């Protein structure tokens, strides 16, 4: 009985090692071709603004429009620059920063690995 269990355990171990060596991720990683990765670099130009009573995010975005980005993208940039405003209203007299992204040309960087 021990010989049968030992043979089954040995067969399963050899089978897993053979599958890992033939179809695993380690041998495939060495044959991967270097492909150029293209990124759009985005600089965020900011405008410091002092708010007044009754200001909302929509009114501030309307005063300083950005036709190149959507409202959701601009809102996420706004909260990234002003994280304290996620849980509170805009208070008059507070200095906040508004994002105005400037899209640069697309640059491709080749990875030589």
JSON list of C-alpha atoms in Angstrom, two decimals:
[
{"chain": "A", "resi": 1, "resn": "UNK", "atom": "CA", "xyz": [0.00, 0.00, 0.00]},
{"chain": "A", "resi": 2, "resn": "UNK", "atom": "CA", "xyz": [2.87, 2.35, 0.81]},
{"chain": "A", "resi": 3, "resn": "UNK", "atom": "CA", "xyz": [4.44, 1.69, -2.56]},
{"chain": "A", "resi": 4, "resn": "UNK", "atom": "CA", "xyz": [1.17, 2.54, -4.32]},
{"chain": "A", "resi": 5, "resn": "UNK", "atom": "CA", "xyz": [0.75, 5.82, -2.41]},
{"chain": "A", "resi": 6, "resn": "UNK", "atom": "CA", "xyz": [4.40, 6.73, -2.95]},
{"chain": "A", "resi": 7, "resn": "UNK", "atom": "CA", "xyz": [4.10, 6.01, -6.68]},
{"chain": "A", "resi": 8, "resn": "UNK", "atom": "CA", "xyz": [0.94, 8.14, -6.94]},
{"chain": "A", "resi": 9, "resn": "UNK", "atom": "CA", "xyz": [2.58, 10.99, -5.03]},
{"chain": "A", "resi": 10, "resn": "UNK", "atom": "CA", "xyz": [5.69, 10.77, -7.20]},
{"chain": "A", "resi": 11, "resn": "UNK", "atom": "CA", "xyz": [3.59, 10.71, -10.39]},
{"chain": "A", "resi": 12, "resn": "UNK", "atom": "CA", "xyz": [1.59, 13.79, -9.32]},
{"chain": "A", "resi": 13, "resn": "UNK", "atom": "CA", "xyz": [4.75, 15.69, -8.37]},
{"chain": "A", "resi": 14, "resn": "UNK", "atom": "CA", "xyz": [6.50, 14.88, -11.65]},
{"chain": "A", "resi": 15, "resn": "UNK", "atom": "CA", "xyz": [3.34, 15.74, -13.59]},
{"chain": "A", "resi": 16, "resn": "UNK", "atom": "CA", "xyz": [3.06, 19.20, -11.94]},
{"chain": "A", "resi": 17, "resn": "UNK", "atom": "CA", "xyz": [6.76, 19.94, -12.46]},
{"chain": "A", "resi": 18, "resn": "UNK", "atom": "CA", "xyz": [6.54, 18.91, -16.12]},
{"chain": "A", "resi": 19, "resn": "UNK", "atom": "CA", "xyz": [3.47, 21.12, -16.69]},
{"chain": "A", "resi": 20, "resn": "UNK", "atom": "CA", "xyz": [5.12, 24.06, -14.96]},
{"chain": "A", "resi": 21, "resn": "UNK", "atom": "CA", "xyz": [8.30, 23.74, -17.01]},
{"chain": "A", "resi": 22, "resn": "UNK", "atom": "CA", "xyz": [6.52, 23.31, -20.34]},
{"chain": "A", "resi": 23, "resn": "UNK", "atom": "CA", "xyz": [3.53, 25.64, -19.98]},
{"chain": "A", "resi": 24, "resn": "UNK", "atom": "CA", "xyz": [4.35, 27.71, -16.94]},
{"chain": "A", "resi": 25, "resn": "UNK", "atom": "CA", "xyz": [5.00, 31.42, -16.75]},
{"chain": "A", "resi": 26, "resn": "UNK", "atom": "CA", "xyz": [8.73, 31.27, -16.07]},
{"chain": "A", "resi": 27, "resn": "UNK", "atom": "CA", "xyz": [9.80, 29.95, -19.51]},
{"chain": "A", "resi": 28, "resn": "UNK", "atom": "CA", "xyz": [7.33, 32.25, -21.29]},
{"chain": "A", "resi": 29, "resn": "UNK", "atom": "CA", "xyz": [8.74, 35.34, -19.60]},
{"chain": "A", "resi": 30, "resn": "UNK", "atom": "CA", "xyz": [12.11, 34.93, -21.25]},
{"chain": "A", "resi": 31, "resn": "UNK", "atom": "CA", "xyz": [10.57, 34.85, -24.75]},
{"chain": "A", "resi": 32, "resn": "UNK", "atom": "CA", "xyz": [8.44, 37.97, -24.36]},
{"chain": "A", "resi": 33, "resn": "UNK", "atom": "CA", "xyz": [9.16, 40.57, -27.02]},
{"chain": "A", "resi": 34, "resn": "UNK", "atom": "CA", "xyz": [9.82, 44.13, -26.02]},
{"chain": "A", "resi": 35, "resn": "UNK", "atom": "CA", "xyz": [6.93, 46.24, -27.25]},
{"chain": "A", "resi": 36, "resn": "UNK", "atom": "CA", "xyz": [6.95, 50.01, -27.11]},
{"chain": "A", "resi": 37, "resn": "UNK", "atom": "CA", "xyz": [4.73, 51.42, -24.43]},
{"chain": "A", "resi": 38, "resn": "UNK", "atom": "CA", "xyz": [2.97, 54.62, -25.34]},
{"chain": "A", "resi": 39, "resn": "UNK", "atom": "CA", "xyz": [1.77, 56.95, -22.64]},
{"chain": "A", "resi": 40, "resn": "UNK", "atom": "CA", "xyz": [-0.04, 60.20, -22.76]},
{"chain": "A", "resi": 41, "resn": "UNK", "atom": "CA", "xyz": [1.68, 62.47, -20.33]},
{"chain": "A", "resi": 42, "resn": "UNK", "atom": "CA", "xyz": [-0.67, 64.89, -18.74]},
{"chain": "A", "resi": 43, "resn": "UNK", "atom": "CA", "xyz": [0.44, 67.97, -16.90]},
{"chain": "A", "resi": 44, "resn": "UNK", "atom": "CA", "xyz": [-2.09, 69.46, -14.57]},
{"chain": "A", "resi": 45, "resn": "UNK", "atom": "CA", "xyz": [-2.08, 73.21, -14.48]},
{"chain": "A", "resi": 46, "resn": "UNK", "atom": "CA", "xyz": [-3.75, 74.49, -11.35]},
{"chain": "A", "resi": 47, "resn": "UNK", "atom": "CA", "xyz": [-5.49, 77.73, -10.45]},
{"chain": "A", "resi": 48, "resn": "UNK", "atom": "CA", "xyz": [-5.72, 78.81, -6.81]},
{"chain": "A", "resi": 49, "resn": "UNK", "atom": "CA", "xyz": [-9.17, 80.27, -6.11]},
{"chain": "A", "resi": 50, "resn": "UNK", "atom": "CA", "xyz": [-10.66, 81.97, -3.06]},
{"chain": "A", "resi": 51, "resn": "UNK", "atom": "CA", "xyz": [-14.30, 80.97, -2.74]},
{"chain": "A", "resi": 52, "resn": "UNK", "atom": "CA", "xyz": [-17.29, 83.05, -1.71]},
{"chain": "A", "resi": 53, "resn": "UNK", "atom": "CA", "xyz": [-20.49, 81.97, 0.04]},
{"chain": "A", "resi": 54, "resn": "UNK", "atom": "CA", "xyz": [-22.75, 79.94, -2.22]},
{"chain": "A", "resi": 55, "resn": "UNK", "atom": "CA", "xyz": [-20.02, 78.57, -4.47]},
{"chain": "A", "resi": 56, "resn": "UNK", "atom": "CA", "xyz": [-20.32, 74.99, -5.66]},
{"chain": "A", "resi": 57, "resn": "UNK", "atom": "CA", "xyz": [-18.03, 72.80, -7.70]},
{"chain": "A", "resi": 58, "resn": "UNK", "atom": "CA", "xyz": [-20.23, 73.33, -10.76]},
{"chain": "A", "resi": 59, "resn": "UNK", "atom": "CA", "xyz": [-20.06, 77.12, -10.49]},
{"chain": "A", "resi": 60, "resn": "UNK", "atom": "CA", "xyz": [-16.28, 77.05, -10.09]},
{"chain": "A", "resi": 61, "resn": "UNK", "atom": "CA", "xyz": [-15.93, 74.77, -13.11]},
{"chain": "A", "resi": 62, "resn": "UNK", "atom": "CA", "xyz": [-18.22, 77.11, -15.08]},
{"chain": "A", "resi": 63, "resn": "UNK", "atom": "CA", "xyz": [-16.07, 80.13, -14.18]},
{"chain": "A", "resi": 64, "resn": "UNK", "atom": "CA", "xyz": [-12.90, 78.34, -15.28]},
{"chain": "A", "resi": 65, "resn": "UNK", "atom": "CA", "xyz": [-13.99, 76.04, -18.14]},
{"chain": "A", "resi": 66, "resn": "UNK", "atom": "CA", "xyz": [-11.90, 73.31, -19.70]},
{"chain": "A", "resi": 67, "resn": "UNK", "atom": "CA", "xyz": [-13.44, 72.00, -22.93]},
{"chain": "A", "resi": 68, "resn": "UNK", "atom": "CA", "xyz": [-10.81, 69.27, -23.38]},
{"chain": "A", "resi": 69, "resn": "UNK", "atom": "CA", "xyz": [-11.71, 67.16, -20.33]},
{"chain": "A", "resi": 70, "resn": "UNK", "atom": "CA", "xyz": [-14.96, 65.68, -19.12]},
{"chain": "A", "resi": 71, "resn": "UNK", "atom": "CA", "xyz": [-16.68, 66.64, -15.91]},
{"chain": "A", "resi": 72, "resn": "UNK", "atom": "CA", "xyz": [-15.90, 63.33, -14.22]},
{"chain": "A", "resi": 73, "resn": "UNK", "atom": "CA", "xyz": [-12.18, 63.51, -15.05]},
{"chain": "A", "resi": 74, "resn": "UNK", "atom": "CA", "xyz": [-12.02, 67.07, -13.84]},
{"chain": "A", "resi": 75, "resn": "UNK", "atom": "CA", "xyz": [-13.95, 66.20, -10.67]},
{"chain": "A", "resi": 76, "resn": "UNK", "atom": "CA", "xyz": [-11.54, 63.36, -9.83]},
{"chain": "A", "resi": 77, "resn": "UNK", "atom": "CA", "xyz": [-8.59, 65.74, -10.35]},
{"chain": "A", "resi": 78, "resn": "UNK", "atom": "CA", "xyz": [-10.34, 68.32, -8.17]},
{"chain": "A", "resi": 79, "resn": "UNK", "atom": "CA", "xyz": [-10.76, 65.85, -5.30]},
{"chain": "A", "resi": 80, "resn": "UNK", "atom": "CA", "xyz": [-7.16, 64.65, -5.73]},
{"chain": "A", "resi": 81, "resn": "UNK", "atom": "CA", "xyz": [-5.97, 68.25, -5.26]},
{"chain": "A", "resi": 82, "resn": "UNK", "atom": "CA", "xyz": [-8.50, 69.06, -2.49]},
{"chain": "A", "resi": 83, "resn": "UNK", "atom": "CA", "xyz": [-9.13, 65.85, -0.51]},
{"chain": "A", "resi": 84, "resn": "UNK", "atom": "CA", "xyz": [-10.57, 67.74, 2.44]},
{"chain": "A", "resi": 85, "resn": "UNK", "atom": "CA", "xyz": [-13.61, 68.73, 0.35]},
{"chain": "A", "resi": 86, "resn": "UNK", "atom": "CA", "xyz": [-14.87, 65.18, -0.12]},
{"chain": "A", "resi": 87, "resn": "UNK", "atom": "CA", "xyz": [-16.76, 65.20, 3.16]},
{"chain": "A", "resi": 88, "resn": "UNK", "atom": "CA", "xyz": [-17.68, 68.87, 3.51]},
{"chain": "A", "resi": 89, "resn": "UNK", "atom": "CA", "xyz": [-19.21, 71.73, 1.59]},
{"chain": "A", "resi": 90, "resn": "UNK", "atom": "CA", "xyz": [-17.24, 74.57, 0.09]},
{"chain": "A", "resi": 91, "resn": "UNK", "atom": "CA", "xyz": [-16.96, 77.36, 2.66]},
{"chain": "A", "resi": 92, "resn": "UNK", "atom": "CA", "xyz": [-16.68, 81.03, 1.65]},
{"chain": "A", "resi": 93, "resn": "UNK", "atom": "CA", "xyz": [-13.20, 82.51, 1.98]},
{"chain": "A", "resi": 94, "resn": "UNK", "atom": "CA", "xyz": [-11.47, 79.16, 1.64]},
{"chain": "A", "resi": 95, "resn": "UNK", "atom": "CA", "xyz": [-8.56, 78.79, -0.79]},
{"chain": "A", "resi": 96, "resn": "UNK", "atom": "CA", "xyz": [-8.92, 75.79, -3.06]},
{"chain": "A", "resi": 97, "resn": "UNK", "atom": "CA", "xyz": [-7.09, 74.63, -6.17]},
{"chain": "A", "resi": 98, "resn": "UNK", "atom": "CA", "xyz": [-8.87, 74.04, -9.50]},
{"chain": "A", "resi": 99, "resn": "UNK", "atom": "CA", "xyz": [-7.33, 71.72, -12.11]},
{"chain": "A", "resi": 100, "resn": "UNK", "atom": "CA", "xyz": [-6.85, 72.70, -15.76]},
{"chain": "A", "resi": 101, "resn": "UNK", "atom": "CA", "xyz": [-5.14, 69.80, -17.55]},
{"chain": "A", "resi": 102, "resn": "UNK", "atom": "CA", "xyz": [-2.97, 70.54, -20.58]},
{"chain": "A", "resi": 103, "resn": "UNK", "atom": "CA", "xyz": [-2.57, 67.51, -22.82]},
{"chain": "A", "resi": 104, "resn": "UNK", "atom": "CA", "xyz": [0.92, 67.13, -24.25]},
{"chain": "A", "resi": 105, "resn": "UNK", "atom": "CA", "xyz": [1.88, 65.25, -27.35]},
{"chain": "A", "resi": 106, "resn": "UNK", "atom": "CA", "xyz": [1.91, 61.49, -27.19]},
{"chain": "A", "resi": 107, "resn": "UNK", "atom": "CA", "xyz": [5.35, 60.05, -26.50]},
{"chain": "A", "resi": 108, "resn": "UNK", "atom": "CA", "xyz": [6.34, 56.48, -27.09]},
{"chain": "A", "resi": 109, "resn": "UNK", "atom": "CA", "xyz": [9.01, 54.96, -24.92]},
{"chain": "A", "resi": 110, "resn": "UNK", "atom": "CA", "xyz": [10.60, 51.70, -25.99]},
{"chain": "A", "resi": 111, "resn": "UNK", "atom": "CA", "xyz": [11.61, 49.36, -23.26]},
{"chain": "A", "resi": 112, "resn": "UNK", "atom": "CA", "xyz": [14.91, 47.66, -23.94]},
{"chain": "A", "resi": 113, "resn": "UNK", "atom": "CA", "xyz": [14.84, 44.65, -21.68]}
]
